[in-house]
PDB file of C-alpha atoms and ligand atoms in Angstrom:
ATOM      1  CA  MET P  30     -11.611 -11.315 -11.350  1.00  0.00           C
ATOM      2  CA  ARG P  31      -9.612  -9.292  -8.830  1.00  0.00           C
ATOM      3  CA  THR P  32     -10.198  -9.773  -5.113  1.00  0.00           C
ATOM      4  CA  SER P  33     -10.296  -6.780  -2.790  1.00  0.00           C
ATOM      5  CA  LEU P  34      -7.340  -5.972  -0.582  1.00  0.00           C
ATOM      6  CA  VAL P  35      -7.376  -3.551   2.339  1.00  0.00           C
ATOM      7  CA  ALA P  36      -3.967  -2.790   3.803  1.00  0.00           C
ATOM      8  CA  ALA P  37      -3.220  -1.113   7.129  1.00  0.00           C
ATOM      9  CA  ASN P  38      -0.114   1.055   7.315  1.00  0.00           C
ATOM     10  CA  TRP P  39       0.459   1.601  11.030  1.00  0.00           C
ATOM     11  CA  LYS P  40       3.491   3.800  10.246  1.00  0.00           C
ATOM     12  CA  MET P  41       5.513   4.605  13.407  1.00  0.00           C
ATOM     13  CA  HIS P  42       2.648   4.564  15.859  1.00  0.00           C
ATOM     14  CA  GLY P  43       1.983   2.750  19.106  1.00  0.00           C
ATOM     15  CA  THR P  44       3.755   0.474  21.508  1.00  0.00           C
ATOM     16  CA  GLN P  45       3.812  -3.283  21.841  1.00  0.00           C
ATOM     17  CA  ALA P  46       0.814  -3.109  24.188  1.00  0.00           C
ATOM     18  CA  PHE P  47      -1.059  -0.916  21.677  1.00  0.00           C
ATOM     19  CA  ALA P  48      -0.248  -3.338  18.842  1.00  0.00           C
ATOM     20  CA  ARG P  49      -1.516  -6.317  20.869  1.00  0.00           C
ATOM     21  CA  GLN P  50      -4.753  -4.566  21.775  1.00  0.00           C
ATOM     22  CA  LEU P  51      -5.382  -3.318  18.233  1.00  0.00           C
ATOM     23  CA  LEU P  52      -4.734  -6.769  16.852  1.00  0.00           C
ATOM     24  CA  ALA P  53      -7.105  -8.393  19.362  1.00  0.00           C
ATOM     25  CA  ASP P  54      -9.820  -5.828  18.545  1.00  0.00           C
ATOM     26  CA  LEU P  55      -9.313  -6.327  14.817  1.00  0.00           C
ATOM     27  CA  ASP P  56      -9.459 -10.053  15.187  1.00  0.00           C
ATOM     28  CA  LYS P  57     -12.736  -9.820  17.075  1.00  0.00           C
ATOM     29  CA  GLY P  58     -14.187  -7.258  14.675  1.00  0.00           C
ATOM     30  CA  LEU P  59     -13.250  -9.184  11.543  1.00  0.00           C
ATOM     31  CA  ALA P  60     -14.470 -12.500  13.008  1.00  0.00           C
ATOM     32  CA  SER P  61     -17.882 -11.085  13.847  1.00  0.00           C
ATOM     33  CA  SER P  62     -18.306  -9.393  10.466  1.00  0.00           C
ATOM     34  CA  ASN P  63     -18.658 -11.089   7.146  1.00  0.00           C
ATOM     35  CA  CYS P  64     -15.702  -9.477   5.434  1.00  0.00           C
ATOM     36  CA  SER P  65     -14.476 -11.290   2.379  1.00  0.00           C
ATOM     37  CA  ALA P  66     -11.666  -8.847   1.553  1.00  0.00           C
ATOM     38  CA  GLN P  67      -8.044  -9.822   2.063  1.00  0.00           C
ATOM     39  CA  VAL P  68      -6.715  -7.781   4.974  1.00  0.00           C
ATOM     40  CA  LEU P  69      -3.081  -6.841   5.339  1.00  0.00           C
ATOM     41  CA  ILE P  70      -1.371  -5.386   8.406  1.00  0.00           C
ATOM     42  CA  CYS P  71       1.912  -3.509   7.990  1.00  0.00           C
ATOM     43  CA  PRO P  72       3.207  -2.772  11.502  1.00  0.00           C
ATOM     44  CA  PRO P  73       6.529  -1.162  12.454  1.00  0.00           C
ATOM     45  CA  PHE P  74       9.474  -3.586  12.082  1.00  0.00           C
ATOM     46  CA  PRO P  75       9.779  -4.476  15.810  1.00  0.00           C
ATOM     47  CA  TYR P  76       6.173  -5.740  15.863  1.00  0.00           C
ATOM     48  CA  LEU P  77       6.320  -7.858  12.711  1.00  0.00           C
ATOM     49  CA  SER P  78       6.657 -11.126  14.583  1.00  0.00           C
ATOM     50  CA  LEU P  79       3.945 -10.200  17.055  1.00  0.00           C
ATOM     51  CA  VAL P  80       1.489  -9.497  14.231  1.00  0.00           C
ATOM     52  CA  GLY P  81       2.885 -12.472  12.310  1.00  0.00           C
ATOM     53  CA  GLU P  82       1.622 -14.805  15.048  1.00  0.00           C
ATOM     54  CA  ALA P  83      -1.939 -13.609  14.433  1.00  0.00           C
ATOM     55  CA  VAL P  84      -2.054 -13.889  10.652  1.00  0.00           C
ATOM     56  CA  GLY P  85      -3.713 -16.634   8.651  1.00  0.00           C
ATOM     57  CA  GLY P  86      -6.875 -17.014   6.606  1.00  0.00           C
ATOM     58  CA  ASN P  87      -7.758 -13.631   5.121  1.00  0.00           C
ATOM     59  CA  LEU P  88      -5.246 -11.782   7.294  1.00  0.00           C
ATOM     60  CA  ALA P  89      -1.692 -11.295   6.024  1.00  0.00           C
ATOM     61  CA  LEU P  90       1.445  -9.555   7.238  1.00  0.00           C
ATOM     62  CA  GLY P  91       3.372  -6.857   5.405  1.00  0.00           C
ATOM     63  CA  ALA P  92       6.249  -4.493   6.093  1.00  0.00           C
ATOM     64  CA  GLN P  93       6.488  -0.761   5.458  1.00  0.00           C
ATOM     65  CA  ASN P  94       9.906  -0.704   3.810  1.00  0.00           C
ATOM     66  CA  LEU P  95      12.897  -2.876   2.908  1.00  0.00           C
ATOM     67  CA  SER P  96      16.492  -2.564   1.788  1.00  0.00           C
ATOM     68  CA  GLU P  97      17.359  -2.788  -1.890  1.00  0.00           C
ATOM     69  CA  HIS P  98      20.307  -4.988  -0.841  1.00  0.00           C
ATOM     70  CA  ALA P  99      20.100  -8.695  -0.089  1.00  0.00           C
ATOM     71  CA  SER P 100      22.564  -8.587   2.850  1.00  0.00           C
ATOM     72  CA  GLY P 101      25.761  -6.898   3.975  1.00  0.00           C
ATOM     73  CA  ALA P 102      27.132  -3.979   5.956  1.00  0.00           C
ATOM     74  CA  TYR P 103      24.051  -1.736   5.814  1.00  0.00           C
ATOM     75  CA  THR P 104      23.488  -0.605   9.391  1.00  0.00           C
ATOM     76  CA  GLY P 105      19.857  -0.105  10.267  1.00  0.00           C
ATOM     77  CA  GLU P 106      18.507  -1.758   7.127  1.00  0.00           C
ATOM     78  CA  VAL P 107      16.210  -4.776   6.825  1.00  0.00           C
ATOM     79  CA  SER P 108      16.349  -7.227   3.921  1.00  0.00           C
ATOM     80  CA  ALA P 109      13.573  -8.968   2.043  1.00  0.00           C
ATOM     81  CA  GLU P 110      14.778 -12.310   3.396  1.00  0.00           C
ATOM     82  CA  MET P 111      14.437 -11.055   6.982  1.00  0.00           C
ATOM     83  CA  LEU P 112      10.889  -9.903   6.310  1.00  0.00           C
ATOM     84  CA  LEU P 113      10.021 -13.289   4.870  1.00  0.00           C
ATOM     85  CA  ASP P 114      11.549 -14.896   7.973  1.00  0.00           C
ATOM     86  CA  CYS P 115       9.146 -12.874  10.112  1.00  0.00           C
ATOM     87  CA  GLY P 116       6.205 -14.140   8.069  1.00  0.00           C
ATOM     88  CA  ALA P 117       5.665 -11.111   5.834  1.00  0.00           C
ATOM     89  CA  ARG P 118       4.122 -11.678   2.407  1.00  0.00           C
ATOM     90  CA  TYR P 119       3.929  -8.058   1.287  1.00  0.00           C
ATOM     91  CA  VAL P 120       6.085  -4.944   1.549  1.00  0.00           C
ATOM     92  CA  ILE P 121       5.229  -1.312   0.848  1.00  0.00           C
ATOM     93  CA  VAL P 122       7.757   0.427  -1.398  1.00  0.00           C
ATOM     94  CA  GLY P 123       7.958   4.080  -2.364  1.00  0.00           C
ATOM     95  CA  HIS P 124       5.479   5.425   0.169  1.00  0.00           C
ATOM     96  CA  SER P 125       5.423   9.204  -0.327  1.00  0.00           C
ATOM     97  CA  GLU P 126       6.810   9.687   3.195  1.00  0.00           C
ATOM     98  CA  ARG P 127       9.855   7.602   2.197  1.00  0.00           C
ATOM     99  CA  ARG P 128      10.188   9.555  -1.051  1.00  0.00           C
ATOM    100  CA  SER P 129       9.849  13.012   0.528  1.00  0.00           C
ATOM    101  CA  LEU P 130      11.335  12.594   4.034  1.00  0.00           C
ATOM    102  CA  TYR P 131      14.097  10.100   3.221  1.00  0.00           C
ATOM    103  CA  GLY P 132      14.913  11.204  -0.312  1.00  0.00           C
ATOM    104  CA  GLU P 133      14.023   7.910  -1.991  1.00  0.00           C
ATOM    105  CA  SER P 134      14.182   8.468  -5.741  1.00  0.00           C
ATOM    106  CA  SER P 135      12.008   6.567  -8.192  1.00  0.00           C
ATOM    107  CA  GLN P 136      15.115   4.617  -9.168  1.00  0.00           C
ATOM    108  CA  LEU P 137      15.841   3.530  -5.595  1.00  0.00           C
ATOM    109  CA  VAL P 138      12.177   2.647  -5.129  1.00  0.00           C
ATOM    110  CA  ALA P 139      12.375   0.519  -8.269  1.00  0.00           C
ATOM    111  CA  GLU P 140      15.440  -1.299  -6.873  1.00  0.00           C
ATOM    112  CA  LYS P 141      13.546  -2.011  -3.651  1.00  0.00           C
ATOM    113  CA  TYR P 142      10.609  -3.225  -5.735  1.00  0.00           C
ATOM    114  CA  ALA P 143      12.948  -5.572  -7.617  1.00  0.00           C
ATOM    115  CA  ALA P 144      14.513  -6.831  -4.355  1.00  0.00           C
ATOM    116  CA  ALA P 145      11.054  -7.625  -3.002  1.00  0.00           C
ATOM    117  CA  LYS P 146       9.971  -9.446  -6.137  1.00  0.00           C
ATOM    118  CA  GLN P 147      13.178 -11.442  -6.440  1.00  0.00           C
ATOM    119  CA  SER P 148      12.727 -12.726  -2.895  1.00  0.00           C
ATOM    120  CA  GLY P 149       9.085 -13.689  -3.377  1.00  0.00           C
ATOM    121  CA  LEU P 150       7.596 -10.800  -1.406  1.00  0.00           C
ATOM    122  CA  ILE P 151       4.700  -8.972  -3.045  1.00  0.00           C
ATOM    123  CA  PRO P 152       5.634  -5.304  -3.397  1.00  0.00           C
ATOM    124  CA  ILE P 153       2.986  -2.626  -2.957  1.00  0.00           C
ATOM    125  CA  LEU P 154       4.328   0.180  -5.111  1.00  0.00           C
ATOM    126  CA  CYS P 155       3.036   3.588  -4.017  1.00  0.00           C
ATOM    127  CA  VAL P 156       2.692   6.265  -6.670  1.00  0.00           C
ATOM    128  CA  GLY P 157       1.046   9.656  -6.618  1.00  0.00           C
ATOM    129  CA  GLU P 158       1.381  13.354  -7.227  1.00  0.00           C
ATOM    130  CA  SER P 159       1.776  16.363  -4.941  1.00  0.00           C
ATOM    131  CA  LEU P 160      -0.836  19.114  -4.855  1.00  0.00           C
ATOM    132  CA  GLU P 161       1.445  21.360  -6.878  1.00  0.00           C
ATOM    133  CA  GLN P 162       1.843  18.674  -9.537  1.00  0.00           C
ATOM    134  CA  ARG P 163      -1.921  18.086  -9.674  1.00  0.00           C
ATOM    135  CA  GLU P 164      -2.629  21.790 -10.006  1.00  0.00           C
ATOM    136  CA  ALA P 165      -0.064  22.008 -12.798  1.00  0.00           C
ATOM    137  CA  GLY P 166      -1.906  19.214 -14.639  1.00  0.00           C
ATOM    138  CA  LYS P 167       1.014  16.811 -14.239  1.00  0.00           C
ATOM    139  CA  THR P 168      -0.658  13.992 -12.311  1.00  0.00           C
ATOM    140  CA  LEU P 169      -0.473  11.396 -15.067  1.00  0.00           C
ATOM    141  CA  ASP P 170       3.092  12.366 -16.037  1.00  0.00           C
ATOM    142  CA  VAL P 171       4.255  11.932 -12.447  1.00  0.00           C
ATOM    143  CA  VAL P 172       2.553   8.563 -12.074  1.00  0.00           C
ATOM    144  CA  ALA P 173       3.886   7.419 -15.453  1.00  0.00           C
ATOM    145  CA  GLU P 174       7.442   8.372 -14.438  1.00  0.00           C
ATOM    146  CA  GLN P 175       7.132   6.465 -11.137  1.00  0.00           C
ATOM    147  CA  LEU P 176       5.903   3.369 -12.986  1.00  0.00           C
ATOM    148  CA  ALA P 177       8.502   3.727 -15.743  1.00  0.00           C
ATOM    149  CA  ALA P 178      11.331   3.496 -13.172  1.00  0.00           C
ATOM    150  CA  VAL P 179      10.208  -0.102 -12.596  1.00  0.00           C
ATOM    151  CA  THR P 180       9.790  -1.017 -16.256  1.00  0.00           C
ATOM    152  CA  GLU P 181      13.256   0.408 -16.980  1.00  0.00           C
ATOM    153  CA  LEU P 182      14.770  -2.311 -14.800  1.00  0.00           C
ATOM    154  CA  ALA P 183      13.579  -4.790 -17.442  1.00  0.00           C
ATOM    155  CA  LEU P 184      12.384  -7.372 -14.919  1.00  0.00           C
ATOM    156  CA  ALA P 185      10.632 -10.419 -16.315  1.00  0.00           C
ATOM    157  CA  ASN P 186       6.872  -9.862 -15.838  1.00  0.00           C
ATOM    158  CA  PRO P 187       7.373  -6.670 -13.823  1.00  0.00           C
ATOM    159  CA  TRP P 188       3.726  -6.273 -12.757  1.00  0.00           C
ATOM    160  CA  GLN P 189       2.942  -9.885 -11.976  1.00  0.00           C
ATOM    161  CA  ASP P 190       2.503 -10.668  -8.245  1.00  0.00           C
ATOM    162  CA  ALA P 191       2.591  -7.010  -7.368  1.00  0.00           C
ATOM    163  CA  VAL P 192       0.150  -4.412  -6.081  1.00  0.00           C
ATOM    164  CA  ILE P 193       0.025  -0.718  -6.964  1.00  0.00           C
ATOM    165  CA  ALA P 194      -1.267   1.907  -4.538  1.00  0.00           C
ATOM    166  CA  TYR P 195      -2.316   5.248  -5.976  1.00  0.00           C
ATOM    167  CA  GLU P 196      -1.806   7.703  -3.149  1.00  0.00           C
ATOM    168  CA  PRO P 197      -2.123  11.375  -4.047  1.00  0.00           C
ATOM    169  CA  VAL P 198       0.334  13.029  -1.656  1.00  0.00           C
ATOM    170  CA  TRP P 199      -2.107  15.856  -0.903  1.00  0.00           C
ATOM    171  CA  ALA P 200      -4.632  13.349   0.421  1.00  0.00           C
ATOM    172  CA  ILE P 201      -2.351  11.450   2.814  1.00  0.00           C
ATOM    173  CA  GLY P 202      -3.071  12.216   6.449  1.00  0.00           C
ATOM    174  CA  THR P 203      -4.775  15.484   5.497  1.00  0.00           C
ATOM    175  CA  GLY P 204      -8.430  14.492   5.688  1.00  0.00           C
ATOM    176  CA  LYS P 205      -8.753  15.445   1.990  1.00  0.00           C
ATOM    177  CA  THR P 206      -9.740  12.510  -0.180  1.00  0.00           C
ATOM    178  CA  ALA P 207      -9.618  12.369  -3.949  1.00  0.00           C
ATOM    179  CA  THR P 208     -13.154  12.235  -5.280  1.00  0.00           C
ATOM    180  CA  PRO P 209     -14.113   8.772  -6.525  1.00  0.00           C
ATOM    181  CA  GLU P 210     -13.962  10.173 -10.079  1.00  0.00           C
ATOM    182  CA  GLN P 211     -10.482  11.681  -9.604  1.00  0.00           C
ATOM    183  CA  ALA P 212      -9.217   8.417  -8.157  1.00  0.00           C
ATOM    184  CA  GLN P 213     -10.896   6.295 -10.836  1.00  0.00           C
ATOM    185  CA  ASP P 214      -9.333   8.369 -13.634  1.00  0.00           C
ATOM    186  CA  VAL P 215      -5.822   7.749 -12.307  1.00  0.00           C
ATOM    187  CA  HIS P 216      -6.522   4.086 -11.522  1.00  0.00           C
ATOM    188  CA  ARG P 217      -7.730   3.513 -15.094  1.00  0.00           C
ATOM    189  CA  PHE P 218      -4.593   5.197 -16.402  1.00  0.00           C
ATOM    190  CA  ILE P 219      -2.367   3.021 -14.180  1.00  0.00           C
ATOM    191  CA  ARG P 220      -4.147  -0.124 -15.349  1.00  0.00           C
ATOM    192  CA  GLU P 221      -3.539   0.849 -18.965  1.00  0.00           C
ATOM    193  CA  GLN P 222       0.144   1.465 -18.218  1.00  0.00           C
ATOM    194  CA  LEU P 223       0.536  -2.063 -16.823  1.00  0.00           C
ATOM    195  CA  GLY P 224      -0.299  -3.693 -20.148  1.00  0.00           C
ATOM    196  CA  GLU P 225      -1.686  -7.228 -20.048  1.00  0.00           C
ATOM    197  CA  ALA P 226      -0.929  -7.658 -16.342  1.00  0.00           C
ATOM    198  CA  GLY P 227      -3.195  -4.701 -15.644  1.00  0.00           C
ATOM    199  CA  ALA P 228      -6.277  -6.895 -15.877  1.00  0.00           C
ATOM    200  CA  VAL P 229      -5.315  -8.827 -12.755  1.00  0.00           C
ATOM    201  CA  THR P 230      -3.098  -6.445 -10.773  1.00  0.00           C
ATOM    202  CA  GLN P 231      -4.781  -5.042  -7.674  1.00  0.00           C
ATOM    203  CA  ILE P 232      -4.684  -1.241  -7.619  1.00  0.00           C
ATOM    204  CA  LEU P 233      -5.416   0.272  -4.214  1.00  0.00           C
ATOM    205  CA  TYR P 234      -6.374   3.827  -3.400  1.00  0.00           C
ATOM    206  CA  GLY P 235      -4.782   5.569  -0.416  1.00  0.00           C
ATOM    207  CA  GLY P 236      -5.323   8.988   1.072  1.00  0.00           C
ATOM    208  CA  SER P 237      -7.602   9.652   4.049  1.00  0.00           C
ATOM    209  CA  VAL P 238      -9.771   6.591   3.418  1.00  0.00           C
ATOM    210  CA  LYS P 239     -12.369   6.361   6.183  1.00  0.00           C
ATOM    211  CA  ALA P 240     -15.473   4.290   6.847  1.00  0.00           C
ATOM    212  CA  ASN P 241     -17.606   7.115   5.464  1.00  0.00           C
ATOM    213  CA  ASN P 242     -15.909   7.401   2.059  1.00  0.00           C
ATOM    214  CA  ALA P 243     -14.778   3.815   1.446  1.00  0.00           C
ATOM    215  CA  VAL P 244     -17.994   2.519  -0.136  1.00  0.00           C
ATOM    216  CA  GLU P 245     -18.060   5.082  -2.941  1.00  0.00           C
ATOM    217  CA  LEU P 246     -14.339   4.730  -3.603  1.00  0.00           C
ATOM    218  CA  PHE P 247     -14.603   0.932  -3.765  1.00  0.00           C
ATOM    219  CA  ALA P 248     -17.572   1.210  -6.129  1.00  0.00           C
ATOM    220  CA  GLN P 249     -15.219   2.494  -8.852  1.00  0.00           C
ATOM    221  CA  PRO P 250     -14.376  -0.212 -11.395  1.00  0.00           C
ATOM    222  CA  ASP P 251     -10.596   0.169 -11.160  1.00  0.00           C
ATOM    223  CA  ILE P 252     -10.299   0.578  -7.380  1.00  0.00           C
ATOM    224  CA  ASP P 253      -9.566  -2.804  -5.801  1.00  0.00           C
ATOM    225  CA  GLY P 254      -9.190  -1.748  -2.183  1.00  0.00           C
ATOM    226  CA  ALA P 255      -7.244   0.676  -0.054  1.00  0.00           C
ATOM    227  CA  LEU P 256      -4.007   1.440   1.705  1.00  0.00           C
ATOM    228  CA  VAL P 257      -5.107   2.991   4.980  1.00  0.00           C
ATOM    229  CA  GLY P 258      -2.984   5.025   7.382  1.00  0.00           C
ATOM    230  CA  GLY P 259      -4.692   6.918  10.215  1.00  0.00           C
ATOM    231  CA  ALA P 260      -7.972   5.014  10.141  1.00  0.00           C
ATOM    232  CA  SER P 261      -6.152   1.682  10.435  1.00  0.00           C
ATOM    233  CA  LEU P 262      -5.234   2.546  14.030  1.00  0.00           C
ATOM    234  CA  LYS P 263      -8.905   2.392  15.074  1.00  0.00           C
ATOM    235  CA  ALA P 264     -10.161  -1.180  14.983  1.00  0.00           C
ATOM    236  CA  GLU P 265     -13.843  -0.444  14.451  1.00  0.00           C
ATOM    237  CA  GLU P 266     -13.212   2.089  11.696  1.00  0.00           C
ATOM    238  CA  PHE P 267     -10.735  -0.186   9.931  1.00  0.00           C
ATOM    239  CA  VAL P 268     -13.070  -3.182  10.082  1.00  0.00           C
ATOM    240  CA  SER P 269     -15.819  -1.018   8.522  1.00  0.00           C
ATOM    241  CA  ILE P 270     -13.440  -0.095   5.690  1.00  0.00           C
ATOM    242  CA  CYS P 271     -12.575  -3.772   5.163  1.00  0.00           C
ATOM    243  CA  CYS P 272     -16.251  -4.681   5.036  1.00  0.00           C
ATOM    244  CA  ALA P 273     -16.961  -1.849   2.575  1.00  0.00           C
ATOM    245  CA  ALA P 274     -14.639  -3.673   0.192  1.00  0.00           C
ATOM    246  CA  ASN P 275     -17.191  -6.515   0.023  1.00  0.00           C
ATOM    247  CA  GLU P 276     -19.944  -4.391  -1.398  1.00  0.00           C
TER     248      GLU P 276
HETATM  249  C1  PEP Z   9      -0.870   6.205   3.988  1.00  0.00           C
HETATM  250  O1  PEP Z   9      -0.061   6.502   4.843  1.00  0.00           O
HETATM  251  O2  PEP Z   9      -0.555   5.411   3.099  1.00  0.00           O
HETATM  252  C2  PEP Z   9      -2.190   6.809   4.051  1.00  0.00           C
HETATM  253  C3  PEP Z   9      -2.987   6.647   3.040  1.00  0.00           C
HETATM  254  O3  PEP Z   9      -2.481   7.527   5.192  1.00  0.00           O
HETATM  255  P1  PEP Z   9      -3.913   8.137   5.577  1.00  0.00           P
HETATM  256  O4  PEP Z   9      -4.936   7.050   5.382  1.00  0.00           O
HETATM  257  O5  PEP Z   9      -3.772   8.551   7.008  1.00  0.00           O
HETATM  258  O6  PEP Z   9      -4.162   9.294   4.663  1.00  0.00           O
END
């Protein structure tokens, strides 16, 4: 049995005051609801410790990125160990914004994934196709290639203690959501690709998830929760998404 996980990706939004207020509102909203889902907050690096002070119970801390290196002369980078020090349990790797804006290849993403796993962090590996790739009928090939970069590293139990997020690039921040059927088809495919571990690995959907589409997405058998960008910056909306994961 897989539990539901709803993860907030705050990206590069807000200030310290905004983070404090959002956290307080989330805390209140989650406490007064009956949400059983695990909830994960991935704030910008400077606010990790601030959010880290509030986590516990069903609320966990994650980061949005990490270095593939353990330590050394890598100006501006943050290691897995540092994230653990701040109280993080999860880290997002291979978000499409990292792949497209910062040129992260599937191979680099796989190295970051390995660095996270080796340190004991749970990586959330983002995979997904562009609109052009979907229209060319290449969705499953693209996702398979992104997953294969990890298997090629020949890690022991590569999919154990890991989360996958299927995030069609055309649905991120655009207001366009994959239909529940489109998402389910890719989630089922991903689960098959994971082999035995697929039965227990949480596979999240991401791409314009809102309170008004979460219930039908979460009703799909292979969708175990969501990675939420824009809607995670509004406490009430995000709490509604978390609660939809109960149903
Ligand atoms: C994301 O950034 O991972 C994401 C899914 O964003 P949004 O919910 O805004 O589409």
